[in-house]
Coordinates of C-alpha atoms in Angstrom, one line a residue:
Chain A
M1 CA -46.9 -16.7 -19.1
S2 CA -44.6 -19.2 -20.8
Q3 CA -41.7 -17.3 -19.2
W4 CA -43.3 -17.7 -15.8
F5 CA -43.5 -21.5 -16.3
V6 CA -39.8 -21.5 -17.3
L7 CA -39.0 -19.8 -14.0
Y8 CA -41.3 -22.1 -12.1
R9 CA -39.9 -25.2 -13.7
K10 CA -36.4 -24.1 -12.7
E11 CA -37.6 -23.8 -9.1
W12 CA -39.2 -27.2 -9.3
L13 CA -36.0 -28.7 -10.8
E14 CA -34.1 -27.2 -7.9
L15 CA -36.5 -28.7 -5.4
I16 CA -35.8 -32.1 -6.9
R17 CA -32.1 -31.8 -7.3
S18 CA -31.5 -30.4 -3.8
G19 CA -33.5 -33.3 -2.5
K20 CA -36.0 -31.0 -0.8
L21 CA -38.8 -32.7 -2.6
I22 CA -37.9 -35.9 -0.9
W23 CA -36.8 -35.1 2.6
V24 CA -39.4 -32.4 3.5
P25 CA -42.4 -34.6 2.7
V26 CA -40.8 -37.5 4.5
V27 CA -40.2 -35.3 7.6
F28 CA -43.8 -34.1 7.5
I29 CA -45.2 -37.6 7.2
L30 CA -43.1 -38.7 10.2
L31 CA -44.3 -35.7 12.1
G32 CA -47.9 -36.3 11.3
A33 CA -47.9 -40.0 11.9
S34 CA -45.8 -40.0 15.1
Q35 CA -48.2 -37.7 17.0
P36 CA -51.1 -40.2 17.1
I37 CA -48.7 -43.0 18.0
V38 CA -47.1 -41.0 20.9
S39 CA -50.6 -40.1 22.2
Y40 CA -51.7 -43.7 22.0
M41 CA -48.7 -45.0 23.8
L42 CA -48.4 -42.2 26.4
P43 CA -50.1 -44.1 29.2
E44 CA -47.9 -47.1 28.7
I45 CA -44.8 -44.9 28.5
I46 CA -45.7 -43.2 31.8
A47 CA -46.5 -46.5 33.4
G48 CA -43.3 -48.0 32.2
A49 CA -41.3 -45.2 33.5
G50 CA -41.5 -46.7 36.9
N51 CA -40.4 -44.9 40.1
M52 CA -44.1 -44.1 40.8
P53 CA -45.3 -44.7 44.3
E54 CA -47.2 -47.9 44.7
G55 CA -50.9 -47.5 43.8
T56 CA -50.6 -44.2 41.9
V57 CA -53.4 -43.8 39.6
I58 CA -52.6 -41.6 36.6
E59 CA -55.5 -39.8 35.3
L60 CA -55.0 -38.9 31.7
P61 CA -57.7 -37.1 29.9
T62 CA -59.4 -39.4 27.4
L63 CA -58.4 -38.5 24.0
T64 CA -60.8 -38.2 21.2
A65 CA -59.8 -38.8 17.6
S66 CA -60.4 -35.1 16.8
G67 CA -58.3 -34.2 19.8
V68 CA -55.4 -36.2 18.5
M69 CA -55.7 -34.5 15.1
V70 CA -55.6 -31.1 16.8
Q71 CA -52.4 -32.2 18.6
T72 CA -51.0 -33.3 15.2
L73 CA -51.7 -29.8 13.8
Q74 CA -49.8 -28.4 16.7
Q75 CA -46.8 -30.4 15.6
F76 CA -47.1 -28.9 12.2
G77 CA -47.5 -25.5 13.8
T78 CA -44.2 -25.7 15.5
L79 CA -41.7 -28.0 13.8
G80 CA -43.5 -27.9 10.4
L81 CA -43.5 -24.2 10.4
L82 CA -39.8 -24.1 11.4
I83 CA -39.0 -26.4 8.4
I84 CA -40.9 -24.3 6.0
A85 CA -39.2 -21.1 7.2
L86 CA -35.8 -22.9 7.0
I87 CA -36.2 -24.1 3.5
S88 CA -37.6 -20.7 2.3
M89 CA -35.2 -18.4 4.1
G90 CA -32.7 -18.2 1.3
T91 CA -35.1 -18.1 -1.6
V92 CA -34.2 -14.6 -2.8
S93 CA -31.3 -13.6 -0.6
N94 CA -29.1 -16.5 -1.6
E95 CA -29.6 -15.6 -5.3
R96 CA -28.8 -12.0 -4.6
L97 CA -25.7 -12.7 -2.6
S98 CA -24.3 -15.3 -5.0
G99 CA -25.1 -13.1 -8.0
T100 CA -27.4 -15.4 -9.8
S101 CA -30.2 -12.9 -9.5
A102 CA -28.1 -10.4 -11.4
M103 CA -27.5 -12.9 -14.1
I104 CA -31.3 -13.6 -14.5
L105 CA -32.6 -10.1 -13.9
V106 CA -30.5 -8.5 -16.7
K107 CA -32.6 -10.6 -19.0
P108 CA -36.1 -9.4 -20.0
V109 CA -37.6 -11.2 -17.0
A110 CA -40.5 -9.6 -15.1
Y111 CA -39.6 -9.0 -11.4
S112 CA -43.0 -10.2 -10.5
S113 CA -42.5 -13.5 -12.3
F114 CA -39.2 -14.0 -10.6
V115 CA -40.7 -13.6 -7.2
T116 CA -44.0 -15.4 -7.8
A117 CA -42.4 -18.4 -9.4
K118 CA -40.4 -18.9 -6.3
W119 CA -43.5 -18.3 -4.2
A120 CA -45.5 -20.9 -6.2
A121 CA -42.7 -23.4 -5.7
M122 CA -42.7 -22.8 -2.0
L123 CA -46.5 -23.3 -2.0
T124 CA -46.1 -26.5 -4.0
I125 CA -43.7 -28.1 -1.6
T126 CA -45.7 -26.9 1.4
A127 CA -48.9 -28.3 0.0
I128 CA -47.3 -31.7 -0.9
S129 CA -45.5 -32.0 2.4
F130 CA -48.4 -30.9 4.6
G131 CA -50.9 -32.8 2.6
L132 CA -49.0 -36.1 2.9
G133 CA -48.1 -35.4 6.6
Y134 CA -51.6 -34.5 7.6
G135 CA -53.0 -37.5 5.6
A136 CA -50.6 -39.8 7.5
G137 CA -51.8 -38.2 10.8
W138 CA -55.4 -38.8 9.7
Y139 CA -54.7 -42.4 8.8
Y140 CA -52.9 -43.2 12.0
T141 CA -55.5 -41.4 14.1
A142 CA -58.2 -43.5 12.4
A143 CA -56.3 -46.7 13.1
L144 CA -55.6 -46.0 16.7
F145 CA -58.5 -43.8 17.9
G146 CA -61.3 -43.9 15.5
S147 CA -62.0 -42.0 12.4
V148 CA -62.4 -38.3 11.9
S149 CA -64.8 -37.2 9.2
L150 CA -63.0 -36.6 6.0
L151 CA -64.8 -33.3 5.5
A152 CA -63.7 -31.9 8.9
A153 CA -60.1 -33.1 8.2
A154 CA -60.1 -31.6 4.8
G155 CA -61.6 -28.3 6.0
S156 CA -59.1 -28.0 8.8
S157 CA -56.2 -28.8 6.4
L158 CA -57.2 -26.0 4.1
L159 CA -57.3 -23.5 6.9
F160 CA -54.0 -24.7 8.4
G161 CA -52.4 -25.0 5.0
L162 CA -53.3 -21.3 4.5
W163 CA -51.5 -20.5 7.7
L164 CA -48.4 -22.4 6.5
G165 CA -48.5 -20.7 3.2
F166 CA -48.9 -17.3 4.9
V167 CA -45.8 -17.8 7.0
G168 CA -43.9 -19.2 3.9
T169 CA -44.8 -16.0 2.0
V170 CA -43.6 -13.8 4.9
T171 CA -40.4 -15.7 4.9
I172 CA -39.9 -15.0 1.2
L173 CA -40.7 -11.4 1.8
F174 CA -38.0 -11.2 4.5
S175 CA -35.7 -13.1 2.3
T176 CA -36.1 -10.3 -0.2
L177 CA -35.7 -7.5 2.3
L178 CA -32.8 -8.9 4.3
R179 CA -29.3 -10.0 3.2
S180 CA -29.1 -12.8 5.8
A181 CA -31.1 -15.9 5.3
A182 CA -31.0 -16.7 9.0
A183 CA -32.3 -13.3 9.8
A184 CA -35.2 -13.9 7.3
A185 CA -36.2 -17.2 9.0
F186 CA -35.9 -15.6 12.4
S187 CA -38.0 -12.6 11.5
A188 CA -40.7 -14.6 9.8
L189 CA -41.0 -17.1 12.7
G190 CA -40.9 -14.2 15.1
A191 CA -43.7 -12.4 13.2
A192 CA -45.7 -15.6 13.1
A193 CA -45.3 -16.2 16.9
L194 CA -46.1 -12.6 17.7
L195 CA -49.2 -12.7 15.5
S196 CA -50.4 -16.0 17.2
I197 CA -49.8 -14.7 20.7
A198 CA -51.4 -11.3 20.0
T199 CA -54.4 -13.0 18.5
T200 CA -54.8 -15.2 21.6
L201 CA -54.4 -12.3 24.0
L202 CA -56.7 -10.0 22.1
P203 CA -59.3 -12.3 20.6
K204 CA -61.9 -9.5 20.0
A205 CA -59.6 -6.8 18.6
L206 CA -57.8 -9.3 16.3
A207 CA -60.7 -11.4 15.3
W208 CA -59.6 -11.0 11.6
S209 CA -55.9 -11.9 12.2
P210 CA -54.2 -14.6 10.2
G211 CA -52.9 -15.8 13.6
K212 CA -56.5 -17.1 14.2
L213 CA -56.2 -19.7 11.4
T214 CA -54.7 -22.4 13.6
E215 CA -57.6 -21.9 16.1
L216 CA -60.1 -22.1 13.3
A217 CA -58.5 -25.2 12.0
A218 CA -58.9 -26.8 15.4
A219 CA -62.5 -25.7 15.7
Q220 CA -63.2 -27.2 12.3
L221 CA -61.8 -30.5 13.6
M222 CA -63.6 -30.5 16.9
S223 CA -67.0 -29.2 15.9
G224 CA -67.1 -29.5 12.1
H225 CA -67.5 -25.8 11.6
A226 CA -65.5 -22.7 12.3
S227 CA -67.2 -19.4 12.9
G228 CA -65.9 -16.1 11.8
L229 CA -63.9 -17.8 9.1
W230 CA -64.2 -15.5 6.0
P231 CA -62.8 -12.3 7.4
V232 CA -59.7 -14.2 8.5
V233 CA -59.3 -16.0 5.2
S234 CA -59.8 -12.8 3.2
I235 CA -57.4 -10.8 5.3
T236 CA -54.8 -13.6 5.1
I237 CA -55.1 -13.8 1.3
I238 CA -54.8 -10.0 1.0
S239 CA -51.8 -10.0 3.3
I240 CA -50.1 -12.7 1.1
I241 CA -50.7 -10.5 -2.0
A242 CA -49.4 -7.4 -0.2
A243 CA -46.3 -9.3 1.0
L244 CA -45.6 -10.4 -2.6
A245 CA -46.2 -6.9 -4.0
L246 CA -43.8 -5.5 -1.4
A247 CA -41.2 -8.1 -2.2
V248 CA -41.4 -7.4 -6.0
W249 CA -41.2 -3.7 -5.4
H250 CA -38.1 -4.0 -3.2
L251 CA -36.4 -6.4 -5.7
R252 CA -37.1 -3.9 -8.5
Q253 CA -35.3 -1.2 -6.4
H254 CA -32.4 -3.5 -5.6
P255 CA -32.0 -6.3 -8.0
S256 CA -28.5 -7.1 -6.8
I257 CA -26.5 -6.3 -3.8
E258 CA -25.0 -3.0 -4.8
A259 CA -21.3 -2.7 -4.9
V260 CA -19.4 0.5 -5.4
Chain B
M1 CA -60.4 -46.3 23.3
D2 CA -60.2 -49.8 21.8
A3 CA -57.4 -51.9 22.9
I4 CA -55.1 -52.7 19.9
S5 CA -52.9 -55.7 20.0
S6 CA -49.2 -54.9 20.2
E7 CA -48.8 -56.9 17.0
K8 CA -51.0 -54.6 15.1
L9 CA -49.3 -51.5 16.7
L10 CA -46.0 -52.9 15.4
I11 CA -47.4 -53.2 11.9
L12 CA -48.5 -49.6 12.1
I13 CA -45.2 -48.3 13.4
A14 CA -43.0 -50.4 11.1
P15 CA -43.4 -48.2 8.0
L16 CA -42.5 -45.1 10.0
I17 CA -39.3 -46.7 11.2
V18 CA -38.5 -47.7 7.7
L19 CA -39.2 -44.1 6.5
Q20 CA -37.0 -42.7 9.3
L21 CA -34.2 -45.0 8.4
L22 CA -34.6 -44.1 4.7
L23 CA -34.3 -40.4 5.6
M24 CA -31.2 -41.1 7.6
I25 CA -29.7 -43.1 4.8
I26 CA -30.4 -40.4 2.3
A27 CA -28.8 -37.9 4.6
L28 CA -25.7 -40.1 5.0
V29 CA -25.4 -40.7 1.3
V30 CA -25.7 -37.0 0.5
C31 CA -23.2 -36.2 3.2
A32 CA -20.7 -38.8 1.9
R33 CA -21.0 -37.7 -1.7
S34 CA -21.2 -33.9 -1.1
K35 CA -18.0 -32.1 -1.8
D36 CA -18.5 -29.0 0.3
V37 CA -20.0 -29.8 3.6
N38 CA -20.4 -27.1 6.1
G39 CA -18.0 -28.2 8.8
P40 CA -16.4 -31.6 9.5
K41 CA -18.1 -34.5 7.8
L42 CA -17.7 -36.8 10.7
L43 CA -19.6 -34.4 13.0
W44 CA -22.5 -34.4 10.5
V45 CA -22.5 -38.2 10.3
L46 CA -22.8 -38.4 14.1
I47 CA -25.5 -35.7 14.1
I48 CA -27.5 -37.7 11.5
L49 CA -27.0 -41.0 13.2
F50 CA -27.9 -39.9 16.7
G51 CA -30.1 -36.8 16.1
N52 CA -33.0 -38.8 14.9
L53 CA -35.4 -36.8 12.7
I54 CA -33.9 -33.5 13.9
G55 CA -30.4 -34.6 13.0
S56 CA -31.3 -35.3 9.4
V57 CA -33.3 -32.1 9.1
L58 CA -30.4 -30.1 10.5
F59 CA -28.1 -31.7 8.0
F60 CA -30.4 -31.0 5.0
V61 CA -30.8 -27.4 6.0
F62 CA -27.4 -26.4 7.3
G63 CA -25.1 -29.2 6.2
R64 CA -24.5 -28.2 2.6
R65 CA -23.2 -24.9 1.4
S66 CA -25.8 -23.3 -0.8
S67 CA -25.0 -23.1 -4.5
Chain C
M1 CA -25.7 5.0 -36.3
A2 CA -26.0 5.6 -32.6
L3 CA -27.2 2.6 -30.6
L4 CA -27.1 4.1 -27.2
T5 CA -26.8 7.6 -25.8
V6 CA -26.1 8.3 -22.2
K7 CA -26.5 11.7 -20.7
G8 CA -25.6 13.0 -17.2
L9 CA -25.6 9.6 -15.7
T10 CA -24.9 9.9 -12.0
K11 CA -24.9 7.5 -9.1
S12 CA -24.3 8.5 -5.5
F13 CA -24.0 6.1 -2.7
E14 CA -24.4 7.4 0.8
S15 CA -21.2 9.3 1.1
T16 CA -19.5 8.8 -2.3
Q17 CA -20.3 9.7 -5.8
A18 CA -19.4 6.6 -7.7
V19 CA -20.4 7.9 -11.1
N20 CA -20.5 11.6 -11.7
S21 CA -22.5 12.9 -14.6
I22 CA -21.0 10.9 -17.4
G23 CA -22.2 11.1 -21.0
F24 CA -21.3 9.2 -24.1
T25 CA -22.7 7.7 -27.3
I26 CA -22.1 4.2 -28.5
H27 CA -22.5 3.6 -32.2
E28 CA -23.7 0.4 -33.8
G29 CA -21.0 -2.1 -34.7
R30 CA -18.3 -0.4 -32.6
C31 CA -16.2 -2.0 -30.0
V32 CA -15.9 0.3 -27.0
A33 CA -13.6 -0.1 -24.0
L34 CA -14.5 1.5 -20.7
L35 CA -11.0 2.0 -19.3
G36 CA -9.9 3.1 -15.9
P37 CA -8.2 2.1 -12.7
N38 CA -10.0 0.0 -10.1
G39 CA -12.6 2.1 -8.3
A40 CA -13.1 4.6 -11.1
G41 CA -16.8 3.7 -11.3
K42 CA -16.7 1.4 -14.3
T43 CA -18.7 -1.4 -12.7
T44 CA -21.3 1.0 -11.4
A45 CA -21.7 2.7 -14.8
I46 CA -22.1 -0.7 -16.4
R47 CA -24.6 -1.9 -13.9
M48 CA -26.7 1.2 -14.5
L49 CA -26.7 0.4 -18.2
T50 CA -27.9 -3.1 -17.6
G51 CA -30.6 -1.9 -15.2
L52 CA -29.1 -3.7 -12.2
I53 CA -28.6 -0.3 -10.4
A54 CA -31.0 2.5 -10.6
P55 CA -29.2 5.8 -11.5
T56 CA -29.5 8.7 -9.1
S57 CA -30.0 10.9 -12.1
G58 CA -29.4 10.9 -15.9
D59 CA -30.7 9.3 -19.0
I60 CA -29.9 6.1 -20.8
E61 CA -31.5 6.0 -24.2
F62 CA -31.5 3.1 -26.6
H63 CA -32.3 4.0 -30.2
G64 CA -34.5 2.0 -32.2
I65 CA -36.7 0.4 -29.6
G66 CA -40.3 1.3 -29.1
P67 CA -41.5 3.2 -26.0
G68 CA -42.2 0.9 -23.2
A69 CA -40.1 -1.9 -24.7
D70 CA -37.7 -3.7 -22.3
R71 CA -34.2 -2.5 -23.0
R72 CA -32.9 -5.6 -21.3
S73 CA -33.9 -7.6 -24.4
L74 CA -31.2 -5.8 -26.4
I75 CA -28.5 -6.4 -23.9
G76 CA -26.3 -9.4 -23.2
F77 CA -24.4 -9.0 -20.0
L78 CA -21.4 -10.8 -18.5
P79 CA -20.7 -9.6 -14.9
Q80 CA -17.2 -9.5 -13.5
V81 CA -17.8 -12.7 -11.6
P82 CA -20.5 -14.6 -13.4
A83 CA -22.7 -16.7 -11.0
F84 CA -24.6 -19.8 -12.0
Y85 CA -26.9 -22.4 -10.5
N86 CA -24.2 -24.9 -9.6
W87 CA -26.7 -27.8 -9.7
M88 CA -27.5 -27.2 -13.4
T89 CA -25.4 -28.4 -16.2
G90 CA -23.8 -25.8 -18.5
R91 CA -26.2 -26.7 -21.3
E92 CA -29.2 -26.5 -19.0
F93 CA -28.2 -23.1 -17.9
L94 CA -27.9 -21.9 -21.4
I95 CA -31.3 -23.3 -22.4
Y96 CA -32.8 -21.7 -19.3
A97 CA -31.2 -18.3 -20.2
G98 CA -32.4 -18.6 -23.8
R99 CA -36.0 -19.4 -22.7
L100 CA -36.0 -16.5 -20.3
C101 CA -35.0 -14.3 -23.3
G102 CA -38.1 -15.4 -25.1
L103 CA -36.5 -18.2 -27.3
S104 CA -38.7 -21.2 -28.1
A105 CA -37.6 -24.5 -26.6
K106 CA -36.3 -25.6 -29.9
E107 CA -34.4 -22.4 -30.7
A108 CA -32.9 -22.4 -27.2
Q109 CA -31.6 -25.9 -27.7
T110 CA -30.0 -25.3 -31.1
R111 CA -28.6 -21.9 -30.0
S112 CA -27.1 -23.5 -26.9
S113 CA -25.4 -26.2 -28.8
E114 CA -24.0 -23.6 -31.2
L115 CA -22.7 -21.4 -28.5
L116 CA -21.2 -24.2 -26.4
E117 CA -19.3 -25.2 -29.4
R118 CA -18.2 -21.7 -30.2
V119 CA -16.9 -20.8 -26.7
G120 CA -15.2 -24.2 -26.5
I121 CA -16.9 -25.9 -23.6
A122 CA -19.1 -28.4 -25.6
S123 CA -17.3 -31.3 -24.0
A124 CA -18.3 -30.1 -20.6
A125 CA -21.9 -29.2 -21.5
K126 CA -23.4 -32.1 -19.7
R127 CA -21.5 -31.6 -16.5
R128 CA -22.7 -29.8 -13.4
I129 CA -21.5 -26.2 -13.3
A130 CA -20.2 -26.8 -9.8
G131 CA -17.2 -28.6 -11.3
Y132 CA -16.3 -25.9 -13.8
S133 CA -13.1 -24.0 -13.6
G134 CA -13.0 -20.2 -13.6
G135 CA -12.1 -20.0 -17.3
M136 CA -15.0 -22.4 -18.1
K137 CA -17.4 -20.3 -16.1
Q138 CA -16.2 -17.2 -18.0
R139 CA -16.9 -18.9 -21.3
L140 CA -20.3 -20.1 -20.2
G141 CA -21.0 -16.6 -19.0
L142 CA -20.1 -15.3 -22.4
A143 CA -22.4 -17.9 -24.0
Q144 CA -25.3 -17.0 -21.9
A145 CA -24.8 -13.3 -22.7
L146 CA -25.0 -14.1 -26.4
I147 CA -27.9 -16.5 -26.3
H148 CA -30.5 -14.1 -27.6
R149 CA -28.2 -12.4 -30.2
P150 CA -28.1 -9.1 -28.3
K151 CA -27.6 -5.8 -30.1
L152 CA -25.2 -4.7 -27.3
L153 CA -22.8 -7.0 -25.5
I154 CA -21.7 -5.6 -22.2
L155 CA -18.8 -7.3 -20.5
D156 CA -17.4 -6.3 -17.1
E157 CA -13.7 -7.0 -16.8
P158 CA -14.0 -10.1 -19.0
V159 CA -10.4 -11.2 -18.9
S160 CA -9.0 -9.8 -15.6
A161 CA -9.6 -12.9 -13.6
L162 CA -8.1 -15.3 -16.1
D163 CA -4.6 -16.7 -16.4
P164 CA -2.6 -15.7 -19.5
I165 CA -3.8 -18.6 -21.6
G166 CA -7.4 -18.2 -20.7
R167 CA -7.0 -14.5 -21.3
R168 CA -5.6 -15.0 -24.8
E169 CA -8.5 -17.3 -25.7
V170 CA -11.2 -15.0 -24.5
M171 CA -9.6 -12.1 -26.3
E172 CA -9.6 -14.1 -29.5
L173 CA -13.3 -14.9 -28.9
L174 CA -14.1 -11.3 -28.4
R175 CA -12.2 -10.4 -31.6
S176 CA -14.6 -12.5 -33.6
L177 CA -17.6 -11.4 -31.6
K178 CA -17.0 -7.7 -32.3
L179 CA -17.6 -8.4 -35.9
E180 CA -21.1 -9.5 -35.2
T181 CA -22.4 -7.1 -32.6
T182 CA -21.7 -3.9 -30.7
V183 CA -19.4 -4.6 -27.7
L184 CA -18.8 -2.5 -24.6
F185 CA -16.3 -3.9 -22.2
S186 CA -14.6 -2.5 -19.1
T187 CA -11.0 -3.1 -18.3
H188 CA -8.2 -1.6 -16.3
V189 CA -5.6 -2.9 -18.7
L190 CA -4.9 -0.4 -21.5
H191 CA -3.3 -3.1 -23.7
D192 CA -6.6 -5.0 -23.9
A193 CA -8.4 -2.0 -25.0
E194 CA -5.8 -1.1 -27.6
E195 CA -5.8 -4.6 -28.9
L196 CA -9.6 -4.9 -29.5
C197 CA -11.3 -1.6 -29.5
D198 CA -12.4 1.1 -31.9
D199 CA -13.4 3.5 -29.2
V200 CA -12.3 4.1 -25.7
L201 CA -13.8 5.9 -22.7
I202 CA -11.2 6.6 -20.0
M203 CA -12.8 6.9 -16.6
R204 CA -11.3 8.4 -13.5
A205 CA -13.0 9.0 -10.2
G206 CA -16.5 8.7 -11.6
R207 CA -15.9 10.9 -14.6
I208 CA -15.0 10.3 -18.2
A209 CA -11.5 11.9 -18.5
V210 CA -11.0 11.2 -22.2
G211 CA -13.3 9.6 -24.8
G212 CA -13.4 9.0 -28.5
S213 CA -12.0 6.7 -31.2
I214 CA -8.6 5.4 -30.4
Q215 CA -7.1 6.8 -33.6
D216 CA -8.4 10.3 -32.9
I217 CA -7.2 10.2 -29.4
R218 CA -3.9 9.0 -30.4
S219 CA -3.3 11.7 -33.0
E220 CA -4.9 14.4 -31.0
H221 CA -2.9 13.8 -27.9
R222 CA 0.3 12.9 -29.6
Q223 CA 3.2 14.9 -28.3
P224 CA 6.9 14.7 -29.1
I225 CA 9.2 13.3 -26.6
L226 CA 12.9 13.4 -26.0
S227 CA 14.5 10.7 -23.9
L228 CA 17.9 11.6 -22.6
E229 CA 20.3 9.2 -20.9
I230 CA 23.6 10.1 -19.4
E231 CA 26.6 8.4 -17.9
Q232 CA 26.5 8.2 -14.1
D233 CA 29.5 10.3 -13.4
E234 CA 29.4 13.1 -10.8
H235 CA 29.6 16.0 -13.3
S236 CA 26.8 14.8 -15.6
R237 CA 24.5 13.9 -12.8
K238 CA 24.9 17.3 -11.2
W239 CA 24.3 19.0 -14.5
L240 CA 21.1 17.2 -15.0
Q241 CA 19.9 17.9 -11.5
N242 CA 20.5 21.6 -11.9
W243 CA 19.1 21.7 -15.4
L244 CA 15.9 20.2 -14.3
K245 CA 15.5 22.7 -11.5
T246 CA 14.8 25.4 -14.1
P247 CA 13.9 23.6 -17.3
P248 CA 13.7 25.6 -20.5
A249 CA 10.4 26.8 -21.8
Y250 CA 10.1 24.1 -24.5
V251 CA 9.8 21.4 -21.8
K252 CA 6.2 20.8 -20.9
T253 CA 6.6 18.1 -18.4
Y254 CA 9.3 15.6 -17.6
S255 CA 9.7 12.3 -15.7
A256 CA 12.7 10.6 -14.4
L257 CA 14.1 7.5 -16.2
S258 CA 16.7 5.2 -14.9
G259 CA 19.9 7.2 -15.7
G260 CA 18.2 10.0 -17.5
V261 CA 15.1 11.9 -18.1
R262 CA 12.1 11.8 -20.4
L263 CA 10.9 15.2 -21.7
V264 CA 7.6 16.0 -23.2
V265 CA 8.2 19.0 -25.4
D266 CA 6.2 21.3 -27.7
D267 CA 8.5 22.1 -30.5
V268 CA 10.7 19.1 -31.2
N269 CA 13.1 20.8 -33.5
A270 CA 13.8 23.7 -31.2
A271 CA 14.1 21.3 -28.3
R272 CA 16.6 19.1 -30.1
R273 CA 18.8 22.0 -31.2
N274 CA 18.8 23.6 -27.8
L275 CA 19.4 20.5 -25.8
L276 CA 22.2 19.3 -28.0
A277 CA 23.9 22.7 -27.7
E278 CA 23.6 22.7 -23.9
L279 CA 24.9 19.2 -23.7
V280 CA 28.0 20.1 -25.7
E281 CA 28.5 23.3 -23.9
S282 CA 28.4 21.8 -20.5
D283 CA 30.4 18.8 -21.6
V284 CA 27.8 16.3 -20.4
R285 CA 28.5 12.6 -21.2
M286 CA 25.4 11.7 -23.0
T287 CA 24.8 8.0 -23.8
K288 CA 21.5 8.2 -25.6
L289 CA 19.2 10.7 -27.0
E290 CA 16.0 9.4 -28.5
I291 CA 13.2 11.3 -30.2
G292 CA 9.7 9.8 -30.1
H293 CA 6.1 10.4 -29.4
T294 CA 3.8 9.9 -26.4
T295 CA 1.9 6.6 -26.5
L296 CA -1.7 5.9 -25.5
E297 CA -0.2 4.7 -22.3
D298 CA 1.2 8.1 -21.5
L299 CA -2.2 9.6 -22.1
F300 CA -3.8 6.9 -20.0
M301 CA -1.4 7.4 -17.1
K302 CA -1.9 11.2 -17.4
A303 CA -5.7 10.9 -17.5
V304 CA -5.9 8.6 -14.5
T305 CA -3.3 10.2 -12.3
E306 CA -3.8 13.9 -12.7

């Protein structure tokens, strides 16, 4: 266990030294806070845009505070997800390509610790960034639109955070399987998009899909409860464990890029 | 929706602008100090200055050669 | 006492057989060179020993560790091109390596200071590795391989990327290290092997062509040699040409020298007598006739080219 902490501390140190621990949370805060502001100012922006025929009445749906929070989550679901995939895409492949994994894995280090320490670091920065960003979104929504119950916000953040963690885990898996970091990010984001679309198209057949997490998070915000939550959560957690196991297994077979 | 005075709105937005500027400055400082930047430095400075949030993010992700 | 026994170790990649059923034993306290030209399979063999590549077949057995124990804890490894986390300092990397090998925080720190001093980069210990030169990285690589006092130190081409001075310094370091632990290093330079090692394993095309202690190999494969040089006049050159077309039975092999020929012979006395007689009889203008023995280099060349 102490060895695992040594590995985790190294990942943590890397997050600090590379500046990720600063810029990722800042970007998430900006993402989370700007959505309520944009929503609030949208009528003015449109009115100010001019070149509307005289007397045009713009009918904008009235936004509720919960509705704005759902929009904020959508921001995290696109740009936020992209950033998580981008910062995780080289987690394993960069080490294998540069040869540092070969330096570390010839030491009596458990392959599972090597992977899960990286995974835990990914979860840490995701949780910090999303937590701060969503908190900022919550604060700005409360200031501009009225408050959303803390319980509903917290519940939805857990569900949505699980989705982010799931995609981050998939990125690390692809980062282990593939040589190219870009290919890993692309595959992970593609898989996430496919899963979301498939879940929307086949709601019955894929009622358990992790792709449903975003929908559940929105439902939690709007109505205070999300039905059919536990199958989705369990399947997601099982998938995360399976992805980690597959990554560890693959790394054990190919600790370094093999050269003849 | 309650009407909020533009003064109050400004107070709400101000910290975000500061944060955005901070991000930009950090990106510029890292770019200036970094020894191996992916591609021409000047291009990255322009991207950071005019790319808003995305510009800085692009620099942090792709601007530096990985160790 | 045997430290490591390898039997029938084989690695095939898709179309090629990089290592083809090699077997050897490494005894405790010896310094062993894995010698061979580039592409002979040295790196693949070494990577299998360290566990970085899974063998296609064959056994690697370390003696004196319990079943189920991690053999990696006995090995210190320096790859051909050591890679580091460039954002760490040299000292941080060493401590990290030590902690991963199971050293306590305190042990890792004292051991790191000790090794930084020993490999001669103590003054750069607090600098980021990103700014290190190739030679400094090689030394840091050596230090991290030694951090947990391994029973077997495995080095892949430790000096081939260094300039002559760096090479000299690393060789001196290795000379002192081999007194403390068992060393296996690969090289394509015979001279490095001869200078440091007790044993040598010569690899060629995935196989071990010759193996054993340098002294044994030297005496076993020692053969007498006659080097003949002649003047470059028409008559003498013609004679040599003709003579080499049907060399006498005592000549086993020969190779051209500038202005002469180098003969590997079986019976040096018979050869000397006969050759001198022929030279006199044909009135060849000889300039030099030297009697000697094959060197390890001859053996190496023979082993890797045949």
